[in-house]
Amino acid sequence: MARINNRIRRLRFDHDEMTQEELAARADCTRQTIIALEQNKYLPSIELAFKIARVFGVSVEDVFQYMD
Amino acid sequence: MSYNTYRMYKLVIVIIIAVGVSSAVAAGVPWLPVPVAAAGAAAMLLVKRRVKEIVVDERTWRIAERAGRLAFQWGAILMALAAATLLALARAGNTSFEQAGFILAYTAAALVAIYYFSYIYYSKKLGGGE
């Protein structure tokens, strides 16, 4: 079954130890959504995926990986 | 105001609305629930405006959609079953259940109809040609 992993937690720490609250505010979502994403319990919409990637200044594929 | 404080206020407001509406119904004052619910909704809006963080996003909506769908599925099924049971009991001789049975049956049918027309509406809105 296909899965999508993400590196959000790693990227947060690499960007001056950004907090979940900061990332949520900059990506226009709730902190609970960031928590759910980092726990791989929630798949974001394309729009939110792009917003998160833009916060980190990387491409979407650098944040989210599709695993067959 | 933090998100946790907002959740606490939300719970308090919901409890006040519930107590107000149920008290009004128990006291036989049928017009009171409307202003109570309206005041509660206004209070919720005021409280929500004071929260620093975002409280509703796509995940919140997705959870609400799934919960609503599950509530509809189970609600309609249970209502239909209850209606059938009450009407069967009414036919068996206990006529006091007949009115309740019909009310439940028509309510279940109305729910299914609302779901059907909502589905058509959103199906057209989101494209796909269905």
PDB file of C-alpha atoms in Angstrom:
ATOM      1  CA  MET A   1       0.000   0.000   0.000  1.00  0.00           C
ATOM      2  CA  ALA A   2       1.406   3.393  -1.016  1.00  0.00           C
ATOM      3  CA  ARG A   3       2.486   5.742   1.728  1.00  0.00           C
ATOM      4  CA  ILE A   4       3.631   9.308   1.904  1.00  0.00           C
ATOM      5  CA  ASN A   5       6.340  10.150   4.405  1.00  0.00           C
ATOM      6  CA  ASN A   6       7.532  13.610   5.273  1.00  0.00           C
ATOM      7  CA  ARG A   7      10.570  15.337   6.712  1.00  0.00           C
ATOM      8  CA  ILE A   8       8.740  18.196   8.389  1.00  0.00           C
ATOM      9  CA  ARG A   9      10.207  17.577  11.839  1.00  0.00           C
ATOM     10  CA  ARG A  10      13.751  17.389  10.447  1.00  0.00           C
ATOM     11  CA  LEU A  11      13.263  20.523   8.362  1.00  0.00           C
ATOM     12  CA  ARG A  12      11.876  22.411  11.364  1.00  0.00           C
ATOM     13  CA  PHE A  13      14.962  21.645  13.409  1.00  0.00           C
ATOM     14  CA  ASP A  14      17.205  22.575  10.504  1.00  0.00           C
ATOM     15  CA  HIS A  15      15.518  25.978  10.243  1.00  0.00           C
ATOM     16  CA  ASP A  16      16.606  27.481  13.544  1.00  0.00           C
ATOM     17  CA  GLU A  17      14.582  24.923  15.508  1.00  0.00           C
ATOM     18  CA  MET A  18      11.307  26.336  14.270  1.00  0.00           C
ATOM     19  CA  THR A  19       8.426  25.473  16.591  1.00  0.00           C
ATOM     20  CA  GLN A  20       5.262  23.739  15.474  1.00  0.00           C
ATOM     21  CA  GLU A  21       3.328  26.920  16.290  1.00  0.00           C
ATOM     22  CA  GLU A  22       5.552  29.012  14.040  1.00  0.00           C
ATOM     23  CA  LEU A  23       5.265  26.573  11.170  1.00  0.00           C
ATOM     24  CA  ALA A  24       1.483  26.368  11.600  1.00  0.00           C
ATOM     25  CA  ALA A  25       1.153  30.153  11.580  1.00  0.00           C
ATOM     26  CA  ARG A  26       3.297  30.514   8.461  1.00  0.00           C
ATOM     27  CA  ALA A  27       1.555  27.659   6.653  1.00  0.00           C
ATOM     28  CA  ASP A  28      -1.972  28.900   7.593  1.00  0.00           C
ATOM     29  CA  CYS A  29      -2.963  25.778   9.470  1.00  0.00           C
ATOM     30  CA  THR A  30      -3.428  24.652  13.058  1.00  0.00           C
ATOM     31  CA  ARG A  31      -0.683  23.300  15.286  1.00  0.00           C
ATOM     32  CA  GLN A  32      -2.733  20.099  15.570  1.00  0.00           C
ATOM     33  CA  THR A  33      -2.394  19.639  11.799  1.00  0.00           C
ATOM     34  CA  ILE A  34       1.388  19.968  12.001  1.00  0.00           C
ATOM     35  CA  ILE A  35       1.435  17.414  14.834  1.00  0.00           C
ATOM     36  CA  ALA A  36      -0.744  15.035  12.796  1.00  0.00           C
ATOM     37  CA  LEU A  37       1.511  15.494   9.754  1.00  0.00           C
ATOM     38  CA  GLU A  38       4.688  14.757  11.709  1.00  0.00           C
ATOM     39  CA  GLN A  39       3.085  11.609  13.106  1.00  0.00           C
ATOM     40  CA  ASN A  40       2.110  10.539   9.565  1.00  0.00           C
ATOM     41  CA  LYS A  41      -1.525  10.407  10.628  1.00  0.00           C
ATOM     42  CA  TYR A  42      -2.747  12.982   8.131  1.00  0.00           C
ATOM     43  CA  LEU A  43      -2.201  13.595   4.418  1.00  0.00           C
ATOM     44  CA  PRO A  44      -2.253  17.299   3.526  1.00  0.00           C
ATOM     45  CA  SER A  45      -3.953  18.807   0.525  1.00  0.00           C
ATOM     46  CA  ILE A  46      -1.731  19.876  -2.367  1.00  0.00           C
ATOM     47  CA  GLU A  47      -2.217  23.480  -1.342  1.00  0.00           C
ATOM     48  CA  LEU A  48      -1.032  22.885   2.217  1.00  0.00           C
ATOM     49  CA  ALA A  49       1.871  20.761   0.972  1.00  0.00           C
ATOM     50  CA  PHE A  50       3.023  23.639  -1.232  1.00  0.00           C
ATOM     51  CA  LYS A  51       2.609  26.164   1.596  1.00  0.00           C
ATOM     52  CA  ILE A  52       4.736  24.053   3.935  1.00  0.00           C
ATOM     53  CA  ALA A  53       7.404  23.577   1.269  1.00  0.00           C
ATOM     54  CA  ARG A  54       7.418  27.325   0.640  1.00  0.00           C
ATOM     55  CA  VAL A  55       7.958  28.025   4.368  1.00  0.00           C
ATOM     56  CA  PHE A  56      11.131  25.933   4.242  1.00  0.00           C
ATOM     57  CA  GLY A  57      12.174  27.283   0.862  1.00  0.00           C
ATOM     58  CA  VAL A  58      12.346  23.824  -0.713  1.00  0.00           C
ATOM     59  CA  SER A  59      10.358  21.835  -3.247  1.00  0.00           C
ATOM     60  CA  VAL A  60       7.375  19.703  -2.275  1.00  0.00           C
ATOM     61  CA  GLU A  61       9.351  16.532  -3.020  1.00  0.00           C
ATOM     62  CA  ASP A  62      11.960  17.598  -0.487  1.00  0.00           C
ATOM     63  CA  VAL A  63       9.269  17.686   2.180  1.00  0.00           C
ATOM     64  CA  PHE A  64       7.026  14.763   1.156  1.00  0.00           C
ATOM     65  CA  GLN A  65       8.174  11.412  -0.275  1.00  0.00           C
ATOM     66  CA  TYR A  66       5.884   8.966  -2.039  1.00  0.00           C
ATOM     67  CA  MET A  67       6.727   5.367  -1.103  1.00  0.00           C
ATOM     68  CA  ASP A  68       5.429   2.527  -3.252  1.00  0.00           C
TER      69      ASP A  68
ATOM     70  CA  MET B   1      -5.896  33.913  23.967  1.00  0.00           C
ATOM     71  CA  SER B   2      -4.322  30.498  23.456  1.00  0.00           C
ATOM     72  CA  TYR B   3      -6.011  27.574  21.698  1.00  0.00           C
ATOM     73  CA  ASN B   4      -6.399  25.638  24.966  1.00  0.00           C
ATOM     74  CA  THR B   5      -8.103  28.605  26.639  1.00  0.00           C
ATOM     75  CA  TYR B   6     -10.388  28.904  23.601  1.00  0.00           C
ATOM     76  CA  ARG B   7     -11.338  25.205  23.961  1.00  0.00           C
ATOM     77  CA  MET B   8     -12.213  25.774  27.608  1.00  0.00           C
ATOM     78  CA  TYR B   9     -14.426  28.762  26.774  1.00  0.00           C
ATOM     79  CA  LYS B  10     -16.059  26.785  23.950  1.00  0.00           C
ATOM     80  CA  LEU B  11     -16.934  23.949  26.338  1.00  0.00           C
ATOM     81  CA  VAL B  12     -18.404  26.371  28.873  1.00  0.00           C
ATOM     82  CA  ILE B  13     -20.515  28.114  26.210  1.00  0.00           C
ATOM     83  CA  VAL B  14     -21.785  24.776  24.848  1.00  0.00           C
ATOM     84  CA  ILE B  15     -22.746  23.667  28.366  1.00  0.00           C
ATOM     85  CA  ILE B  16     -24.573  26.954  29.007  1.00  0.00           C
ATOM     86  CA  ILE B  17     -26.474  26.642  25.714  1.00  0.00           C
ATOM     87  CA  ALA B  18     -27.387  23.020  26.462  1.00  0.00           C
ATOM     88  CA  VAL B  19     -28.604  23.853  29.969  1.00  0.00           C
ATOM     89  CA  GLY B  20     -30.483  26.910  28.727  1.00  0.00           C
ATOM     90  CA  VAL B  21     -32.240  25.097  25.893  1.00  0.00           C
ATOM     91  CA  SER B  22     -33.121  22.010  27.947  1.00  0.00           C
ATOM     92  CA  SER B  23     -34.384  24.163  30.828  1.00  0.00           C
ATOM     93  CA  ALA B  24     -36.532  26.177  28.437  1.00  0.00           C
ATOM     94  CA  VAL B  25     -38.006  23.001  26.956  1.00  0.00           C
ATOM     95  CA  ALA B  26     -38.610  21.496  30.410  1.00  0.00           C
ATOM     96  CA  ALA B  27     -40.255  24.714  31.617  1.00  0.00           C
ATOM     97  CA  GLY B  28     -42.505  24.770  28.571  1.00  0.00           C
ATOM     98  CA  VAL B  29     -41.168  28.020  27.125  1.00  0.00           C
ATOM     99  CA  PRO B  30     -40.864  27.126  23.430  1.00  0.00           C
ATOM    100  CA  TRP B  31     -39.507  30.487  22.193  1.00  0.00           C
ATOM    101  CA  LEU B  32     -36.560  30.703  24.628  1.00  0.00           C
ATOM    102  CA  PRO B  33     -34.164  28.224  22.945  1.00  0.00           C
ATOM    103  CA  VAL B  34     -33.816  30.477  19.891  1.00  0.00           C
ATOM    104  CA  PRO B  35     -32.369  33.551  21.670  1.00  0.00           C
ATOM    105  CA  VAL B  36     -30.295  31.281  23.932  1.00  0.00           C
ATOM    106  CA  ALA B  37     -28.757  29.535  20.917  1.00  0.00           C
ATOM    107  CA  ALA B  38     -28.266  32.874  19.129  1.00  0.00           C
ATOM    108  CA  ALA B  39     -26.529  34.373  22.178  1.00  0.00           C
ATOM    109  CA  GLY B  40     -24.332  31.278  22.415  1.00  0.00           C
ATOM    110  CA  ALA B  41     -23.373  31.529  18.756  1.00  0.00           C
ATOM    111  CA  ALA B  42     -22.522  35.226  19.200  1.00  0.00           C
ATOM    112  CA  ALA B  43     -20.408  34.419  22.260  1.00  0.00           C
ATOM    113  CA  MET B  44     -18.555  31.706  20.295  1.00  0.00           C
ATOM    114  CA  LEU B  45     -17.820  34.182  17.515  1.00  0.00           C
ATOM    115  CA  LEU B  46     -16.450  36.760  19.952  1.00  0.00           C
ATOM    116  CA  VAL B  47     -14.268  34.195  21.665  1.00  0.00           C
ATOM    117  CA  LYS B  48     -12.979  32.817  18.350  1.00  0.00           C
ATOM    118  CA  ARG B  49     -11.894  36.294  17.236  1.00  0.00           C
ATOM    119  CA  ARG B  50      -9.636  36.644  20.278  1.00  0.00           C
ATOM    120  CA  VAL B  51      -7.651  33.475  19.599  1.00  0.00           C
ATOM    121  CA  LYS B  52      -4.141  34.131  18.323  1.00  0.00           C
ATOM    122  CA  GLU B  53      -3.760  30.807  16.512  1.00  0.00           C
ATOM    123  CA  ILE B  54      -5.725  29.405  13.614  1.00  0.00           C
ATOM    124  CA  VAL B  55      -8.418  27.118  15.042  1.00  0.00           C
ATOM    125  CA  VAL B  56     -10.086  25.778  11.903  1.00  0.00           C
ATOM    126  CA  ASP B  57      -8.234  24.467   8.869  1.00  0.00           C
ATOM    127  CA  GLU B  58      -8.559  21.795   6.180  1.00  0.00           C
ATOM    128  CA  ARG B  59      -7.954  18.974   8.662  1.00  0.00           C
ATOM    129  CA  THR B  60     -10.730  20.259  10.931  1.00  0.00           C
ATOM    130  CA  TRP B  61     -13.115  20.364   7.970  1.00  0.00           C
ATOM    131  CA  ARG B  62     -12.091  16.887   6.857  1.00  0.00           C
ATOM    132  CA  ILE B  63     -12.737  15.486  10.332  1.00  0.00           C
ATOM    133  CA  ALA B  64     -16.130  17.248  10.437  1.00  0.00           C
ATOM    134  CA  GLU B  65     -17.031  15.866   6.994  1.00  0.00           C
ATOM    135  CA  ARG B  66     -16.212  12.295   7.982  1.00  0.00           C
ATOM    136  CA  ALA B  67     -17.977  12.609  11.325  1.00  0.00           C
ATOM    137  CA  GLY B  68     -21.032  14.127   9.634  1.00  0.00           C
ATOM    138  CA  ARG B  69     -21.132  11.339   7.063  1.00  0.00           C
ATOM    139  CA  LEU B  70     -20.881   8.663   9.746  1.00  0.00           C
ATOM    140  CA  ALA B  71     -23.543  10.401  11.842  1.00  0.00           C
ATOM    141  CA  PHE B  72     -25.850  10.534   8.821  1.00  0.00           C
ATOM    142  CA  GLN B  73     -25.278   6.872   7.871  1.00  0.00           C
ATOM    143  CA  TRP B  74     -25.868   5.520  11.338  1.00  0.00           C
ATOM    144  CA  GLY B  75     -28.568   8.056  12.154  1.00  0.00           C
ATOM    145  CA  ALA B  76     -30.632   7.264   9.077  1.00  0.00           C
ATOM    146  CA  ILE B  77     -30.263   3.494   9.543  1.00  0.00           C
ATOM    147  CA  LEU B  78     -31.124   3.561  13.242  1.00  0.00           C
ATOM    148  CA  MET B  79     -34.037   5.925  12.632  1.00  0.00           C
ATOM    149  CA  ALA B  80     -35.439   3.677   9.923  1.00  0.00           C
ATOM    150  CA  LEU B  81     -35.068   0.595  12.117  1.00  0.00           C
ATOM    151  CA  ALA B  82     -36.709   2.351  15.051  1.00  0.00           C
ATOM    152  CA  ALA B  83     -39.536   3.536  12.811  1.00  0.00           C
ATOM    153  CA  ALA B  84     -40.100   0.028  11.475  1.00  0.00           C
ATOM    154  CA  THR B  85     -40.136  -1.367  15.006  1.00  0.00           C
ATOM    155  CA  LEU B  86     -42.567   1.236  16.295  1.00  0.00           C
ATOM    156  CA  LEU B  87     -44.910   0.794  13.333  1.00  0.00           C
ATOM    157  CA  ALA B  88     -44.802  -2.981  13.728  1.00  0.00           C
ATOM    158  CA  LEU B  89     -45.708  -2.586  17.399  1.00  0.00           C
ATOM    159  CA  ALA B  90     -48.516  -0.206  16.418  1.00  0.00           C
ATOM    160  CA  ARG B  91     -49.885  -2.736  13.916  1.00  0.00           C
ATOM    161  CA  ALA B  92     -49.705  -5.411  16.608  1.00  0.00           C
ATOM    162  CA  GLY B  93     -52.105  -3.413  18.740  1.00  0.00           C
ATOM    163  CA  ASN B  94     -50.096  -0.767  20.598  1.00  0.00           C
ATOM    164  CA  THR B  95     -51.405   2.222  18.623  1.00  0.00           C
ATOM    165  CA  SER B  96     -49.629   4.784  20.808  1.00  0.00           C
ATOM    166  CA  PHE B  97     -46.406   4.052  18.891  1.00  0.00           C
ATOM    167  CA  GLU B  98     -47.898   4.821  15.491  1.00  0.00           C
ATOM    168  CA  GLN B  99     -47.359   8.586  15.503  1.00  0.00           C
ATOM    169  CA  ALA B 100     -43.779   8.307  16.734  1.00  0.00           C
ATOM    170  CA  GLY B 101     -43.094   5.631  14.111  1.00  0.00           C
ATOM    171  CA  PHE B 102     -44.349   7.795  11.267  1.00  0.00           C
ATOM    172  CA  ILE B 103     -42.434  10.850  12.498  1.00  0.00           C
ATOM    173  CA  LEU B 104     -39.216   8.829  12.624  1.00  0.00           C
ATOM    174  CA  ALA B 105     -39.873   7.284   9.215  1.00  0.00           C
ATOM    175  CA  TYR B 106     -40.498  10.609   7.507  1.00  0.00           C
ATOM    176  CA  THR B 107     -37.513  12.192   9.262  1.00  0.00           C
ATOM    177  CA  ALA B 108     -35.259   9.379   8.030  1.00  0.00           C
ATOM    178  CA  ALA B 109     -36.658   9.799   4.500  1.00  0.00           C
ATOM    179  CA  ALA B 110     -36.068  13.565   4.666  1.00  0.00           C
ATOM    180  CA  LEU B 111     -32.463  12.991   5.786  1.00  0.00           C
ATOM    181  CA  VAL B 112     -31.828  10.646   2.869  1.00  0.00           C
ATOM    182  CA  ALA B 113     -33.407  13.153   0.463  1.00  0.00           C
ATOM    183  CA  ILE B 114     -31.261  16.010   1.818  1.00  0.00           C
ATOM    184  CA  TYR B 115     -28.154  13.831   1.428  1.00  0.00           C
ATOM    185  CA  TYR B 116     -29.156  12.885  -2.128  1.00  0.00           C
ATOM    186  CA  PHE B 117     -29.683  16.456  -3.302  1.00  0.00           C
ATOM    187  CA  SER B 118     -26.537  17.643  -1.475  1.00  0.00           C
ATOM    188  CA  TYR B 119     -24.574  14.916  -3.254  1.00  0.00           C
ATOM    189  CA  ILE B 120     -25.899  16.011  -6.655  1.00  0.00           C
ATOM    190  CA  TYR B 121     -25.070  19.650  -5.870  1.00  0.00           C
ATOM    191  CA  TYR B 122     -21.484  18.988  -4.805  1.00  0.00           C
ATOM    192  CA  SER B 123     -20.956  16.462  -7.567  1.00  0.00           C
ATOM    193  CA  LYS B 124     -21.784  19.161 -10.137  1.00  0.00           C
ATOM    194  CA  LYS B 125     -19.806  21.804  -8.270  1.00  0.00           C
ATOM    195  CA  LEU B 126     -16.660  19.681  -8.158  1.00  0.00           C
ATOM    196  CA  GLY B 127     -16.935  18.615 -11.794  1.00  0.00           C
ATOM    197  CA  GLY B 128     -16.340  15.140 -13.207  1.00  0.00           C
ATOM    198  CA  GLY B 129     -19.421  14.955 -15.399  1.00  0.00           C
ATOM    199  CA  GLU B 130     -21.484  12.740 -13.031  1.00  0.00           C
TER     200      GLU B 130
END
